[in-house]
Coordinates of C-alpha atoms in Angstrom, one line a residue:
X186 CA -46.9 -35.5 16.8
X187 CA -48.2 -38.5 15.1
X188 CA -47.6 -38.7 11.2
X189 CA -48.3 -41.6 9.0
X190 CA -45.1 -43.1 7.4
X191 CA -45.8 -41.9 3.8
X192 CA -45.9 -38.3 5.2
X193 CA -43.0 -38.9 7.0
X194 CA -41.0 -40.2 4.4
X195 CA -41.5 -37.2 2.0
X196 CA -41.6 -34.7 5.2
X197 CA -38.0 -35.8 6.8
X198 CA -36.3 -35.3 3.5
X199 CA -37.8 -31.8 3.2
X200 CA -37.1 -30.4 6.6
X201 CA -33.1 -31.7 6.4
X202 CA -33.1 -30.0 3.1
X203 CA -35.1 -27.1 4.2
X204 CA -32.3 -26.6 7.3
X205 CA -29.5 -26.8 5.4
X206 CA -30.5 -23.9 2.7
X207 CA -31.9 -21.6 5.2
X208 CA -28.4 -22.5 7.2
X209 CA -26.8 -21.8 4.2
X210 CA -28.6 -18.6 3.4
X211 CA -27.9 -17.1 6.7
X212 CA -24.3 -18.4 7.3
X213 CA -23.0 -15.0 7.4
X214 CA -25.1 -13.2 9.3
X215 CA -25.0 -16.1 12.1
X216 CA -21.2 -16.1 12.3
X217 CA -21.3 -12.7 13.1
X218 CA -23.8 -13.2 15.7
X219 CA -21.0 -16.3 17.3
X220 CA -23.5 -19.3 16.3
X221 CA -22.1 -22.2 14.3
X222 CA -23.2 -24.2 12.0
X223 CA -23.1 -27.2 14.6
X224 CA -25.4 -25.0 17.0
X225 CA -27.9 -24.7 14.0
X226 CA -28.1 -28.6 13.1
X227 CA -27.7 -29.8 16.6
X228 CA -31.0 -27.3 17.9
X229 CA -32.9 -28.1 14.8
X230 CA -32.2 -31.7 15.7
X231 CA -32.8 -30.9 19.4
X232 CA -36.6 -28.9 18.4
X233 CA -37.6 -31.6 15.7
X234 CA -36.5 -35.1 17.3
X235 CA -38.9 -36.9 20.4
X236 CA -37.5 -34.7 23.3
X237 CA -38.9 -31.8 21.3
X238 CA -41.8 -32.1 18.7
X239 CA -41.0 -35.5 17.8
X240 CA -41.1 -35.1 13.8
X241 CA -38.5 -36.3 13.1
X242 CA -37.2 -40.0 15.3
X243 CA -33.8 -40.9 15.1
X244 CA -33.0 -43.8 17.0
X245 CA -28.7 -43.9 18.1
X246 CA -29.3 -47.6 17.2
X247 CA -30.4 -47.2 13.5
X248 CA -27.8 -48.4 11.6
X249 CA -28.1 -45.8 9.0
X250 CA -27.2 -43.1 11.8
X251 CA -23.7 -45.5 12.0
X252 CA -23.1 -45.4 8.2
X253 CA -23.8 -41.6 7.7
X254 CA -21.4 -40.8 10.5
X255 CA -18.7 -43.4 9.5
X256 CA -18.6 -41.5 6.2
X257 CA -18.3 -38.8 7.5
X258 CA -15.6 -38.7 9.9
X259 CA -13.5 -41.0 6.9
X260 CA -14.0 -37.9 4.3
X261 CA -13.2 -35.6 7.2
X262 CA -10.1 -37.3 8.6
X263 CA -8.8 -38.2 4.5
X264 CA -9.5 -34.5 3.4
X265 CA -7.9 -33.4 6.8
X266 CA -4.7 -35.7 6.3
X267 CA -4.4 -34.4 3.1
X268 CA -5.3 -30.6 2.9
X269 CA -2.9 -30.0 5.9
X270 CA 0.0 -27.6 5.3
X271 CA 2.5 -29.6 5.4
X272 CA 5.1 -27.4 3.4
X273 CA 4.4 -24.7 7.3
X274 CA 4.3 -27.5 9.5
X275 CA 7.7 -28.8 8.0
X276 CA 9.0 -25.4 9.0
X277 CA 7.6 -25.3 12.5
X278 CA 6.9 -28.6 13.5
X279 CA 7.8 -28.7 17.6
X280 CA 4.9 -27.2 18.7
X281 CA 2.8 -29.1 16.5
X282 CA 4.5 -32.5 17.8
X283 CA 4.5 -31.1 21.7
X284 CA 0.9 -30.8 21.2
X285 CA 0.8 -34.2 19.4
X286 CA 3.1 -36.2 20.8
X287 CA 2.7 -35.0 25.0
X288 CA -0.4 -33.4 25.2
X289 CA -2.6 -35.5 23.7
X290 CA -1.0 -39.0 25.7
X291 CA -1.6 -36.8 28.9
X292 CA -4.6 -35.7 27.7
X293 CA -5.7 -39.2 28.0
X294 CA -3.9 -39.9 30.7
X295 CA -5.5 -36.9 32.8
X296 CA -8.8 -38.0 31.3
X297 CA -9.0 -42.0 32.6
X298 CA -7.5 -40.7 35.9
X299 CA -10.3 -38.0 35.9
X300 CA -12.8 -40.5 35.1
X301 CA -11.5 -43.2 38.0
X302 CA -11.8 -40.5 40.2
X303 CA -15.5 -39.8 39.5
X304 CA -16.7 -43.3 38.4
X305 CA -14.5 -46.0 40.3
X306 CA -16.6 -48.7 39.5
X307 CA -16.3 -48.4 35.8
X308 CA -12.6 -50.0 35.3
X309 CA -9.7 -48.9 33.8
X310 CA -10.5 -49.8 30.3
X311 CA -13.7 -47.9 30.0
X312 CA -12.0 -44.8 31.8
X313 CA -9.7 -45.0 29.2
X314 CA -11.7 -45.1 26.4
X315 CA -13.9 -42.3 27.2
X316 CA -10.9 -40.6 27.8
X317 CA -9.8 -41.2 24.6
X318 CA -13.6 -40.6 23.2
X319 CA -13.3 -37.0 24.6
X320 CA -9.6 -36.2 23.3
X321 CA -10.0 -35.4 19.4
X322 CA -10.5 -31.5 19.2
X323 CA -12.6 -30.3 16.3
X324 CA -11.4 -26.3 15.3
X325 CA -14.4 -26.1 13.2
X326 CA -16.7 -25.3 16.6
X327 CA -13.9 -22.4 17.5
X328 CA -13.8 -21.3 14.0
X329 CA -13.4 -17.3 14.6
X330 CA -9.9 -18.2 16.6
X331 CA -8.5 -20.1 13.0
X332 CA -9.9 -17.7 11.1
X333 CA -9.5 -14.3 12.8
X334 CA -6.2 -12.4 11.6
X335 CA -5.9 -10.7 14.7
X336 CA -4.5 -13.8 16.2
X337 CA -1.2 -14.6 15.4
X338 CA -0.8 -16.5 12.1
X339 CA 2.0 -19.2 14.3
X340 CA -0.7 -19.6 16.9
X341 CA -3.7 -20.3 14.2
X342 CA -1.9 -22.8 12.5
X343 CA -0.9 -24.8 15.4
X344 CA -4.5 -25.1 16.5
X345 CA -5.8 -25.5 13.5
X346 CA -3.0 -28.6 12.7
X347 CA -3.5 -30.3 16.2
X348 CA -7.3 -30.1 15.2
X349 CA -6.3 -31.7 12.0
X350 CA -4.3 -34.7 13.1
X351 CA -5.0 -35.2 17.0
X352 CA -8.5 -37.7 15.4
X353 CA -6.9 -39.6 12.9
X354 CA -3.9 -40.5 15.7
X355 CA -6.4 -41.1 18.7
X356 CA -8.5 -43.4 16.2
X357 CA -6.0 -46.2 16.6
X358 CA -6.3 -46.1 20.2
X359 CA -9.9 -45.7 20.6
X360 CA -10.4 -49.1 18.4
X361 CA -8.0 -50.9 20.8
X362 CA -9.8 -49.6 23.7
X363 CA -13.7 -50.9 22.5
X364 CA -12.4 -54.1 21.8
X365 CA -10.7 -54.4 25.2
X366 CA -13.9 -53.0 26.9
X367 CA -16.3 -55.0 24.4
X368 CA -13.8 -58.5 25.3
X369 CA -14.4 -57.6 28.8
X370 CA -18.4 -57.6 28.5
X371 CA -18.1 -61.0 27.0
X372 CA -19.4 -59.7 23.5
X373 CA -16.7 -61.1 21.4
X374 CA -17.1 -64.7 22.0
X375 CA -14.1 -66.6 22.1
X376 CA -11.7 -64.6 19.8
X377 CA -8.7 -63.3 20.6
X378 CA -9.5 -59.1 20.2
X379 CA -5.7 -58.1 20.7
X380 CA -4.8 -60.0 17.5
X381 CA -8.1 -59.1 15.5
X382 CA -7.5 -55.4 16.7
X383 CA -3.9 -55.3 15.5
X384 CA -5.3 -56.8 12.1
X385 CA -7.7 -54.4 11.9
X386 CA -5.1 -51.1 12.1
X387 CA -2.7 -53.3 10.2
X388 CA -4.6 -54.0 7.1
X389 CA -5.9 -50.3 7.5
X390 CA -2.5 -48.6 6.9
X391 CA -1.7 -51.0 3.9
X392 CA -4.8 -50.2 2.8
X393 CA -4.1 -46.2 2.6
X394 CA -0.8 -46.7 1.2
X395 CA -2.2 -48.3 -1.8
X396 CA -5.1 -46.3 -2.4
X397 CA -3.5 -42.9 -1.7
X398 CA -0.2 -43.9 -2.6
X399 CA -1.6 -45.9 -5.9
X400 CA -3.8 -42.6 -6.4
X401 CA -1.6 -40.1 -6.3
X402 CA 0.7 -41.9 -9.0
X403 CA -2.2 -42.1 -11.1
X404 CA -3.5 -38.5 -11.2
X405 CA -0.4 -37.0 -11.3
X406 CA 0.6 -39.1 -14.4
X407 CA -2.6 -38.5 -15.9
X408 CA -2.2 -34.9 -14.8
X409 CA 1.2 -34.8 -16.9
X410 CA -0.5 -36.1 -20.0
X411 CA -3.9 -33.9 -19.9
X412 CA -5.8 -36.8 -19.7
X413 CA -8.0 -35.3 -16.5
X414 CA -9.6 -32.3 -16.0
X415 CA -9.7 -29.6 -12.9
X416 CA -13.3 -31.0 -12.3
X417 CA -12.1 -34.4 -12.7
X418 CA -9.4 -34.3 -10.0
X419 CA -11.9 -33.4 -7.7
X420 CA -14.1 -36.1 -8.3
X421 CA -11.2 -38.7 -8.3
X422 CA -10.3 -37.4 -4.5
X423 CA -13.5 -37.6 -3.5
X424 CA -13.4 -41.4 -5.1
X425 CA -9.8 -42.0 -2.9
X426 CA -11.3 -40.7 0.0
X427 CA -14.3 -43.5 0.5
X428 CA -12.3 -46.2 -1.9
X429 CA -9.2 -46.2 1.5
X430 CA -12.2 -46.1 3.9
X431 CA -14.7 -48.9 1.9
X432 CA -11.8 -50.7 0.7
X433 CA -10.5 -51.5 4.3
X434 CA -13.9 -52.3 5.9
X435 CA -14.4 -54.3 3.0
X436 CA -11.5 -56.8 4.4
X437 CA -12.6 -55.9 8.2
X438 CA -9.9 -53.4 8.6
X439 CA -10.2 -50.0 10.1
X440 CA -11.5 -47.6 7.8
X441 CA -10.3 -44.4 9.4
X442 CA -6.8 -45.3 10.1
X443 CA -7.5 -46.2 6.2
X444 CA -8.6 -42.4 5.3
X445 CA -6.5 -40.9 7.5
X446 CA -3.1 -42.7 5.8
X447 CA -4.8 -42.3 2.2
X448 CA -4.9 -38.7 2.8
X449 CA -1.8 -38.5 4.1
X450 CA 0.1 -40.7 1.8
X451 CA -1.8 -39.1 -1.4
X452 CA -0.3 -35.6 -0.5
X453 CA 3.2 -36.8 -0.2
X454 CA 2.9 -38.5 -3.7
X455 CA 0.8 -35.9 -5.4
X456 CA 2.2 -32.9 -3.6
X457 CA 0.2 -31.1 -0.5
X458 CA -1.0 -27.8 -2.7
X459 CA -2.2 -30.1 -5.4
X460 CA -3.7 -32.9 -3.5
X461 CA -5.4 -29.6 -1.1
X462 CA -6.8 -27.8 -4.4
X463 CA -8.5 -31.0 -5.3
X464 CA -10.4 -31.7 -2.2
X465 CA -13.4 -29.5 -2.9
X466 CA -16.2 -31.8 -3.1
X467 CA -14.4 -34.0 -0.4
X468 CA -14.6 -31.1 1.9
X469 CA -18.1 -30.4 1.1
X470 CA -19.3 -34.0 0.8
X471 CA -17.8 -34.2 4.7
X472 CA -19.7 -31.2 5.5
X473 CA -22.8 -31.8 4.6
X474 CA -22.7 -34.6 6.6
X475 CA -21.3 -33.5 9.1
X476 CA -24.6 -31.1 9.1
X477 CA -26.6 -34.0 9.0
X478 CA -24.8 -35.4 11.9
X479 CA -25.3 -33.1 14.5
X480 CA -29.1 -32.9 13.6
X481 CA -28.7 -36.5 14.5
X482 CA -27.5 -36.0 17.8
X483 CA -29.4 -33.5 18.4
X484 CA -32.8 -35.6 17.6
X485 CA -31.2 -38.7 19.3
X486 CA -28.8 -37.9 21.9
X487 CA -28.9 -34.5 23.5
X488 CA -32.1 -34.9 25.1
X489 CA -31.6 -38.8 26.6
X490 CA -28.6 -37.6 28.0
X491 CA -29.5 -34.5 29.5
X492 CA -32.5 -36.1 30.9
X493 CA -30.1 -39.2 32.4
X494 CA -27.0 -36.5 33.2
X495 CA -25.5 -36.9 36.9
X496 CA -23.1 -34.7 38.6
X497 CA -20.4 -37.0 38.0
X498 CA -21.3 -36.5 33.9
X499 CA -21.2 -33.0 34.5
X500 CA -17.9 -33.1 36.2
X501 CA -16.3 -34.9 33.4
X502 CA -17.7 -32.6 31.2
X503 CA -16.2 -29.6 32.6
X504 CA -13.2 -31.3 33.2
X505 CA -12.5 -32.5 29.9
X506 CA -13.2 -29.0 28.4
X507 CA -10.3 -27.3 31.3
X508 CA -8.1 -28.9 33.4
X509 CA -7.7 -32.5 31.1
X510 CA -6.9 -30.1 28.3
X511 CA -5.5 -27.1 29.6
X512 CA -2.9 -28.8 32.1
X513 CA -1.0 -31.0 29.1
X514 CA -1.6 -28.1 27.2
X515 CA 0.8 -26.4 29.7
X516 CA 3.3 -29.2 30.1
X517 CA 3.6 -29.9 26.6
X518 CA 4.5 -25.7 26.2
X519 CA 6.2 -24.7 29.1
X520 CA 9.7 -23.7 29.0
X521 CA 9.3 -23.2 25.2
X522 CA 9.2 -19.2 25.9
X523 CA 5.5 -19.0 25.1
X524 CA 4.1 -16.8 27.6
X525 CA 0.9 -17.8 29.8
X526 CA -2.2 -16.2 27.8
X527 CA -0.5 -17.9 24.5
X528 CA -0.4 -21.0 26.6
X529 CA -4.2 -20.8 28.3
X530 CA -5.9 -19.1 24.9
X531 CA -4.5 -22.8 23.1
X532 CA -5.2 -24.6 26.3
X533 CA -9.1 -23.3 26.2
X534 CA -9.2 -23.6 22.6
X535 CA -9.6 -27.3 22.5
X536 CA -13.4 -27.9 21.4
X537 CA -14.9 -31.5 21.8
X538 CA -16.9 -32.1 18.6
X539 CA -17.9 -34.2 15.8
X540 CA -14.8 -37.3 16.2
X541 CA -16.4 -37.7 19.6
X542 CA -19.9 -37.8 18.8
X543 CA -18.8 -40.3 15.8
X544 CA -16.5 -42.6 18.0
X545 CA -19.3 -43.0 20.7
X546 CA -22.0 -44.1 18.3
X547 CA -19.0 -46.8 17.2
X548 CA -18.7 -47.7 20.9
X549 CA -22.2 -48.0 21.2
X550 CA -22.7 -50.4 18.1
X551 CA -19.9 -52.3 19.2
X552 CA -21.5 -52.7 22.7
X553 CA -25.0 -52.7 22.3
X554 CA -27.7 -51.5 24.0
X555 CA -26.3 -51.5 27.9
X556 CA -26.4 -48.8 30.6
X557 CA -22.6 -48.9 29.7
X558 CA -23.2 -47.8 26.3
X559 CA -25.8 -45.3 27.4
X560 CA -23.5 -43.7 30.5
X561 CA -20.7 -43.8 27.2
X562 CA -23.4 -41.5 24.8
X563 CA -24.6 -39.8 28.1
X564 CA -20.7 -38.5 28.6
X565 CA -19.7 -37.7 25.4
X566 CA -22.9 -36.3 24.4
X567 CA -22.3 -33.6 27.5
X568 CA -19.3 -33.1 26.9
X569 CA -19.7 -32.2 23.2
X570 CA -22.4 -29.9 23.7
X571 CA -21.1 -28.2 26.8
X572 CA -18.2 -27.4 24.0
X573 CA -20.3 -26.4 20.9
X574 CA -21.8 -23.5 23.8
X575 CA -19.0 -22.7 25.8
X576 CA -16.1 -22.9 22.6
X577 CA -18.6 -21.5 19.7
X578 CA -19.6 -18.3 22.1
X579 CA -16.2 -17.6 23.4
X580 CA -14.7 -18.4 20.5
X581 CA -15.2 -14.5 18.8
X582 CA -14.4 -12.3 22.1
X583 CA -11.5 -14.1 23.1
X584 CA -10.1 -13.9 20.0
X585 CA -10.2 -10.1 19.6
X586 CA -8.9 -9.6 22.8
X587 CA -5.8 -12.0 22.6
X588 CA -5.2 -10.5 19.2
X589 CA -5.4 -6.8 20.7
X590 CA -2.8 -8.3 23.3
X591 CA -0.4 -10.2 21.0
X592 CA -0.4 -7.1 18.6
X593 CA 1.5 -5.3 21.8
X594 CA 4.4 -7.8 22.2
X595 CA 7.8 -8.1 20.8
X596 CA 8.1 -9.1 17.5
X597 CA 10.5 -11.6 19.1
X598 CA 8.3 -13.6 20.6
X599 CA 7.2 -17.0 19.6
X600 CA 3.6 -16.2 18.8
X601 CA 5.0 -13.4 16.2
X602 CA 8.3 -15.2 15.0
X603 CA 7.5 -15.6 11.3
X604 CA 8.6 -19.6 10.5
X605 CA 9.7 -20.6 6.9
X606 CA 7.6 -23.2 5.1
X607 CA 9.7 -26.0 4.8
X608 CA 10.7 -26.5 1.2
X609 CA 7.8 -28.3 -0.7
X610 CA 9.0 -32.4 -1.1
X611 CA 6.8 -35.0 -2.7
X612 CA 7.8 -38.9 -3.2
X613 CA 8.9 -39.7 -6.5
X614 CA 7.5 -43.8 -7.1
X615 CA 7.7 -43.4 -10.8
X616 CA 10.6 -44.0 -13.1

């Protein structure tokens, strides 16, 4: 469909608005049906871009595409860092780290192996990072199991926490691994990328500790004199959140490790429940987005890489979405005394979503236009919507019927043991 550019300009706009109110109008009613959000946007997206009418053209290169979805991942993972319930995780924190600290690393691990497997001619390095690429899990596209009562309260947090963190810590490692795949294409000249990589995560932690750390003095001084208002707050961590992530790009550091430690550090300052209650309009700002994002990938990416999909995608697909997640899902729990539906409900429960959509588009603009960017986009872009089905329709069902069963064990067992928040600590930088 052909449409001059002054139509298109002022028709775009509408239709992205348009979606998001009727989304908005109908969110109810389509959670009870199973579909997400990221279903809507990423069908809309899917119907409206060139593999479907072709009204609205997004090209993966366009460097707005990069920017929006930069943005977006920064107010996620800063908002994320932040909100988290520290006080609970303080009280329960080994399965949190297990999941953290030994499934994700074999996660990985499993992942490049799985990759070699499929694709030996592809290297090391690139099996790694779309390994990495396909590790973050996004709770949001399984959002009846965090949000379901039924299911134990222990086993909701730990999914929804692992969600939380598991981006923000894979970020370091993904940057690492383009620049080592990107140094290997010949596409940073002569520089040394080990040293400008370490720069890069470096300068982006100092970065986070200032702002969040520098932040979180500020509002809660100003907060002890009445100088800012509830409405205020909100805007001011909405102002944190893209000053750590523009502030470090600014000095071509990493802006997510940036966010990520902003958040973080701001809610050790401030104080979780405080820094949490202001993040409204972060929240939302990331969401909306976010929306906008998968209507993206939809438009650019779904169709290209269905279109271009071998079996060998397909395979890592499906293996990224069970065995590379369910198996150091299983290691990292075993012999903790949580018994095998426990361990296979948060094994399954490990959606690929919006962090790997985002760090592929970084990949690609690092990389360039190449069949290695394209077999990148072409794997992650599988991947991710193989999860939005499989985790978004399963996601309801599953969790009735492991709440049903969980509701029938002892109240001794790990998935009903009631934990103790940790007693609520913030840092004290002021005399």
């Amino acid at each position: 469909m052909g449409w001059s550019q002054d139509v298109a300009d002022i028709a775009i706009p509408l239709l992205l608005v348009g979606s998001v109110l009727v989304y908005a109008i109908l969110a109810r009613r389509l959670e009870r049906l199973g579909v997400t959000a990221a279903m809507v946007f990423v069908a809309i997206g899917v119907a409206l871009g060139e593999s479907g009418t072709g009204i609205v053209p997004v090209d993966p290169h366009a460097p707005w595409l990069l920017s929006v979805a930069e943005i977006t991942l920064a107010l996620l993972l800063f908002s994320d860092a932040a909100r988290l319930r520290l006080r609970e995780v303080g009280g329960d924190p080994r399965p949190v780290g297990r999941l953290l600290f030994i499934g994700l690393p074999l996660t990985i691990v499993t992942g490049t192996l799985l990759v070699v497997a499929v694709f030996p001619s592809q290297g090391w390095a690139v099996a790694a990072l779309i390994a990495a690429l396909l590790a973050p899990t996004d709770a949001a596209l399984g959002a009846a199991v965090v949000s379901d009562a039924r299911v134990p309260a222990r086993v909701r947090r730990l999914l929804n926490v692992e969600s939380g963190l598991n981006d923000g810590l894979a970020t370091p490692l993904v940057t690492v691994l383009i620049a080592m795949v990107a140094a290997q294409a010949g596409l940073l000249g002569d520089e040394n990328w080990e040293v400008r990589a370490l720069w890069s995560l470096t300068i982006g932690v100092l970065v986070g500790v200032v702002v969040g750390g520098g932040g979180g003095v500020v509002l809660r001084s100003s907060r002890r004199r009445g100088w800012t208002s509830p409405l205020s707050e909100r805007v001011a961590a909405l102002a944190l959140a893209l000053l750590s992530y523009l502030g470090a790009t600014a000095v071509a550091a990493n802006g997510f490790v940036a966010a990520f430690v902003g958040g973080m550090v701001l809610a050790a300052v401030f104080g979780t429940d405080a820094a949490g209650a202001d993040l409204e309009y972060t929240e939302t700002s990331g969401l909306l987005a976010s929306y906008l994002v998968w209507l993206a990938f939809g438009a650019a990416l779904v169709g290209p890489a269905l279109f271009r999909a071998t079996i060998g995608t397909v395979l890592i697909a499906v293996g990224a979405l069970t065995v590379v997640r369910m198996l150091p899902v299983a290691i990292a729990m075993v012999g903790r005394g949580w018994s095998l539906p426990t361990i296979a409900f948060v094994g399954w429960f490990g959606p690929r979503g919006l962090a790997t959509v985002i760090f592929a588009l970084i990949a690609l603009e690092s990389l360039g236009a190449s069949a290695l960017s394209d077999h990148l986009l072409d794997i992650a872009a599988v991947t991710v919507l193989a999860s939005i089905l499989a985790h978004g329709f399963s996601a309801a069902p599953l969790a009735v019927r492991y709440g049903r069963w969980a509701s029938g064990r002892p109240a001794t067992s790990p998935e009903l043991v009631e934990v103790a928040p940790a007693p609520q600590r913030r840092l004290d930088l002021h005399t």
